[in-house]
mmCIF file of C-alpha atoms in Angstrom:
data_model
loop_
_atom_site.group_PDB
_atom_site.id
_atom_site.type_symbol
_atom_site.label_atom_id
_atom_site.label_comp_id
_atom_site.label_asym_id
_atom_site.label_seq_id
_atom_site.Cartn_x
_atom_site.Cartn_y
_atom_site.Cartn_z
ATOM 1 C CA MET A 1365 107.522 118.425 70.597
ATOM 2 C CA ILE A 1366 105.717 120.680 68.477
ATOM 3 C CA GLN A 1367 106.357 124.384 69.691
ATOM 4 C CA TRP A 1368 104.506 126.653 67.365
ATOM 5 C CA GLY A 1369 102.985 126.346 63.663
ATOM 6 C CA ARG A 1370 100.934 127.983 60.869
ATOM 7 C CA ALA A 1371 98.204 126.758 58.616
ATOM 8 C CA THR A 1372 96.938 128.105 55.287
ATOM 9 C CA PHE A 1373 94.040 126.838 53.159
ATOM 10 C CA THR A 1374 94.773 127.630 49.619
ATOM 11 C CA VAL A 1375 92.952 127.035 46.250
ATOM 12 C CA LEU A 1376 94.890 127.343 43.065
ATOM 13 C CA SER A 1377 93.240 127.501 39.616
ATOM 14 C CA GLU A 1378 94.260 128.172 35.936
ATOM 15 C CA THR A 1379 90.765 129.721 34.917
ATOM 16 C CA THR A 1380 88.543 130.159 37.966
ATOM 17 C CA ASP A 1381 88.757 133.791 39.317
ATOM 18 C CA PRO A 1382 89.296 133.873 43.031
ATOM 19 C CA ASP A 1383 85.935 135.692 43.591
ATOM 20 C CA VAL A 1384 84.242 132.848 42.309
ATOM 21 C CA VAL A 1385 86.237 130.611 44.924
ATOM 22 C CA THR A 1386 84.962 133.274 47.569
ATOM 23 C CA GLN A 1387 81.392 132.825 46.553
ATOM 24 C CA LEU A 1388 81.331 129.066 46.313
ATOM 25 C CA LEU A 1389 83.260 128.265 49.700
ATOM 26 C CA GLY A 1390 81.248 131.072 51.819
ATOM 27 C CA LEU A 1391 84.574 132.300 53.151
ATOM 28 C CA ASP A 1392 86.467 135.524 52.905
ATOM 29 C CA PRO A 1393 90.037 134.914 51.991
ATOM 30 C CA SER A 1394 93.340 136.628 53.577
ATOM 31 C CA GLU A 1395 94.806 137.043 50.096
ATOM 32 C CA VAL A 1396 94.017 136.344 46.545
ATOM 33 C CA TRP A 1397 96.180 136.791 43.299
ATOM 34 C CA ARG A 1398 95.326 136.657 39.779
ATOM 35 C CA LYS A 1399 97.044 134.725 36.750
ATOM 36 C CA GLY A 1400 99.060 137.300 34.785
ATOM 37 C CA GLU A 1401 100.063 139.613 37.853
ATOM 38 C CA MET A 1402 103.820 140.577 37.746
ATOM 39 C CA LEU A 1403 105.833 139.546 40.608
ATOM 40 C CA ARG A 1404 108.748 141.610 42.086
ATOM 41 C CA SER A 1405 110.989 139.047 40.556
ATOM 42 C CA GLY A 1406 109.725 139.869 37.044
ATOM 43 C CA ARG A 1407 108.054 136.564 36.751
ATOM 44 C CA VAL A 1408 104.328 136.306 35.718
ATOM 45 C CA ARG A 1409 101.976 134.464 37.924
ATOM 46 C CA THR A 1410 100.610 131.405 35.881
ATOM 47 C CA HIS A 1411 97.577 130.662 38.184
ATOM 48 C CA HIS A 1412 94.795 132.413 40.064
ATOM 49 C CA GLY A 1413 95.396 131.862 43.869
ATOM 50 C CA TRP A 1414 92.814 132.128 47.097
ATOM 51 C CA SER A 1415 94.277 131.570 50.621
ATOM 52 C CA LEU A 1416 93.122 131.788 54.101
ATOM 53 C CA ASP A 1417 95.793 131.987 56.605
ATOM 54 C CA VAL A 1418 96.080 132.056 60.406
ATOM 55 C CA GLY A 1419 99.618 133.084 60.796
ATOM 56 C CA ALA A 1420 102.076 131.629 63.293
ATOM 57 C CA LEU A 1421 100.571 130.423 66.586
ATOM 58 C CA ASP A 1422 102.559 128.948 69.714
ATOM 59 C CA ASN A 1423 100.977 126.181 71.808
ATOM 60 C CA THR A 1424 99.064 126.844 74.674
ATOM 61 C CA GLU A 1425 98.848 125.487 78.162
ATOM 62 C CA ILE A 1426 95.798 123.588 77.268
ATOM 63 C CA ASP A 1427 96.832 122.275 73.917
ATOM 64 C CA GLN A 1428 100.458 120.915 73.619
ATOM 65 C CA THR A 1429 99.847 118.893 70.521
ATOM 66 C CA GLY A 1430 101.086 121.540 68.088
ATOM 67 C CA THR A 1431 98.004 121.592 65.961
ATOM 68 C CA ARG A 1432 96.459 125.065 67.353
ATOM 69 C CA PRO A 1433 96.884 126.716 64.028
ATOM 70 C CA LEU A 1434 95.651 123.705 62.022
ATOM 71 C CA ARG A 1435 92.503 123.936 64.493
ATOM 72 C CA GLU A 1436 92.046 127.317 64.303
ATOM 73 C CA LEU A 1437 92.094 127.367 60.507
ATOM 74 C CA LEU A 1438 89.693 124.537 60.446
ATOM 75 C CA ASP A 1439 87.103 126.406 62.781
ATOM 76 C CA ARG A 1440 87.291 129.250 60.314
ATOM 77 C CA CYS A 1441 86.568 126.917 57.376
ATOM 78 C CA THR A 1442 83.526 125.321 59.071
ATOM 79 C CA ALA A 1443 81.421 127.281 56.557
ATOM 80 C CA ALA A 1444 83.006 125.652 53.475
ATOM 81 C CA ALA A 1445 82.613 121.819 54.831
ATOM 82 C CA GLY A 1446 81.256 119.917 51.994
ATOM 83 C CA ARG A 1447 81.512 122.839 49.524
ATOM 84 C CA VAL A 1448 85.088 122.318 48.347
ATOM 85 C CA ALA A 1449 83.784 119.392 46.028
ATOM 86 C CA ASP A 1450 81.506 121.987 44.274
ATOM 87 C CA LEU A 1451 84.589 123.849 43.182
ATOM 88 C CA PRO A 1452 85.205 123.726 39.352
ATOM 89 C CA GLU A 1453 87.543 120.980 38.082
ATOM 90 C CA ASP A 1454 90.642 123.202 37.426
ATOM 91 C CA CYS A 1455 90.759 124.332 41.140
ATOM 92 C CA GLU A 1456 93.169 122.524 43.553
ATOM 93 C CA ALA A 1457 92.419 123.126 47.201
ATOM 94 C CA ARG A 1458 94.582 122.128 50.216
ATOM 95 C CA ILE A 1459 95.799 123.098 53.682
ATOM 96 C CA TRP A 1460 99.259 123.780 54.132
ATOM 97 C CA TRP A 1461 100.396 123.260 57.670
ATOM 98 C CA SER A 1462 103.979 123.766 58.801
ATOM 99 C CA ALA A 1463 105.245 123.166 62.561
ATOM 100 C CA SER A 1464 108.545 123.696 64.373
ATOM 101 C CA SER A 1465 109.865 121.193 66.864
ATOM 102 C CA ASP A 1466 111.968 121.582 69.849
ATOM 103 C CA SER A 1467 113.583 118.238 69.115
ATOM 104 C CA ALA A 1468 115.437 116.329 66.549
ATOM 105 C CA GLN A 1469 112.564 113.847 65.945
ATOM 106 C CA GLY A 1470 109.809 116.392 65.395
ATOM 107 C CA GLY A 1471 106.794 114.088 66.451
ATOM 108 C CA PHE A 1472 103.102 115.474 66.536
ATOM 109 C CA VAL A 1473 99.724 114.323 67.375
ATOM 110 C CA LEU A 1474 96.796 114.784 65.056
ATOM 111 C CA PRO A 1475 93.882 114.437 67.216
ATOM 112 C CA PHE A 1476 90.753 112.627 65.874
ATOM 113 C CA GLU A 1477 88.693 115.596 65.987
ATOM 114 C CA VAL A 1478 91.175 117.518 63.897
ATOM 115 C CA ALA A 1479 91.226 114.617 61.276
ATOM 116 C CA ALA A 1480 87.398 114.666 61.345
ATOM 117 C CA GLN A 1481 87.242 118.273 60.498
ATOM 118 C CA ILE A 1482 89.745 117.612 57.706
ATOM 119 C CA GLY A 1483 87.502 114.976 56.251
ATOM 120 C CA GLU A 1484 84.411 117.162 56.558
ATOM 121 C CA LEU A 1485 86.181 120.168 54.635
ATOM 122 C CA GLY A 1486 87.363 117.479 52.053
ATOM 123 C CA VAL A 1487 90.959 118.555 51.580
ATOM 124 C CA ASP A 1488 94.449 116.938 51.717
ATOM 125 C CA VAL A 1489 96.937 118.505 54.150
ATOM 126 C CA TYR A 1490 100.445 118.967 53.221
ATOM 127 C CA ALA A 1491 102.452 119.017 56.177
ATOM 128 C CA THR A 1492 106.079 119.839 57.156
ATOM 129 C CA VAL A 1493 107.990 119.736 60.469
ATOM 130 C CA TYR A 1494 110.868 121.491 60.907
ATOM 131 C CA LEU A 1495 113.482 120.062 63.390
ATOM 132 C CA ALA A 1496 115.701 121.544 66.028
ATOM 133 C CA GLU A 1497 119.373 120.672 65.158
ATOM 134 C CA GLY A 1498 120.508 118.100 67.387
ATOM 135 C CA ASP A 1499 124.030 117.792 69.047
ATOM 136 C CA GLU A 1500 126.551 114.925 68.151
ATOM 137 C CA SER A 1501 124.935 112.645 70.565
ATOM 138 C CA ASP A 1502 121.804 112.296 68.325
ATOM 139 C CA ASP A 1503 123.677 110.684 65.743
#
């Protein structure tokens, strides 16, 4: 079962400044970066970026689905529902959701309410589940 996860809504763009994304979505980002900025590695950013992150969240007694961070992110993005389509064509918006499982199977439930909120926002979700290492009997 999923034990904890994290979720981030990102918008990447070659030409649209992150301040424009903030205006169009009506959301304040957690982080922005701009094309041309130098990274510590010495590489130069090739895209502008805008992100809203909820950080890592554990399951609760009430919600054992492993989708708590995704739900919280979607709740914070309610104001942007229907606005993603208004972003300029060079913008690529998506949600990144990752979760950690306590088993080697890593199954999760995506409740229909969560799927409906994703549909209202109008973005794809890129999901990764990190599996616990099994013992030899799992082979």
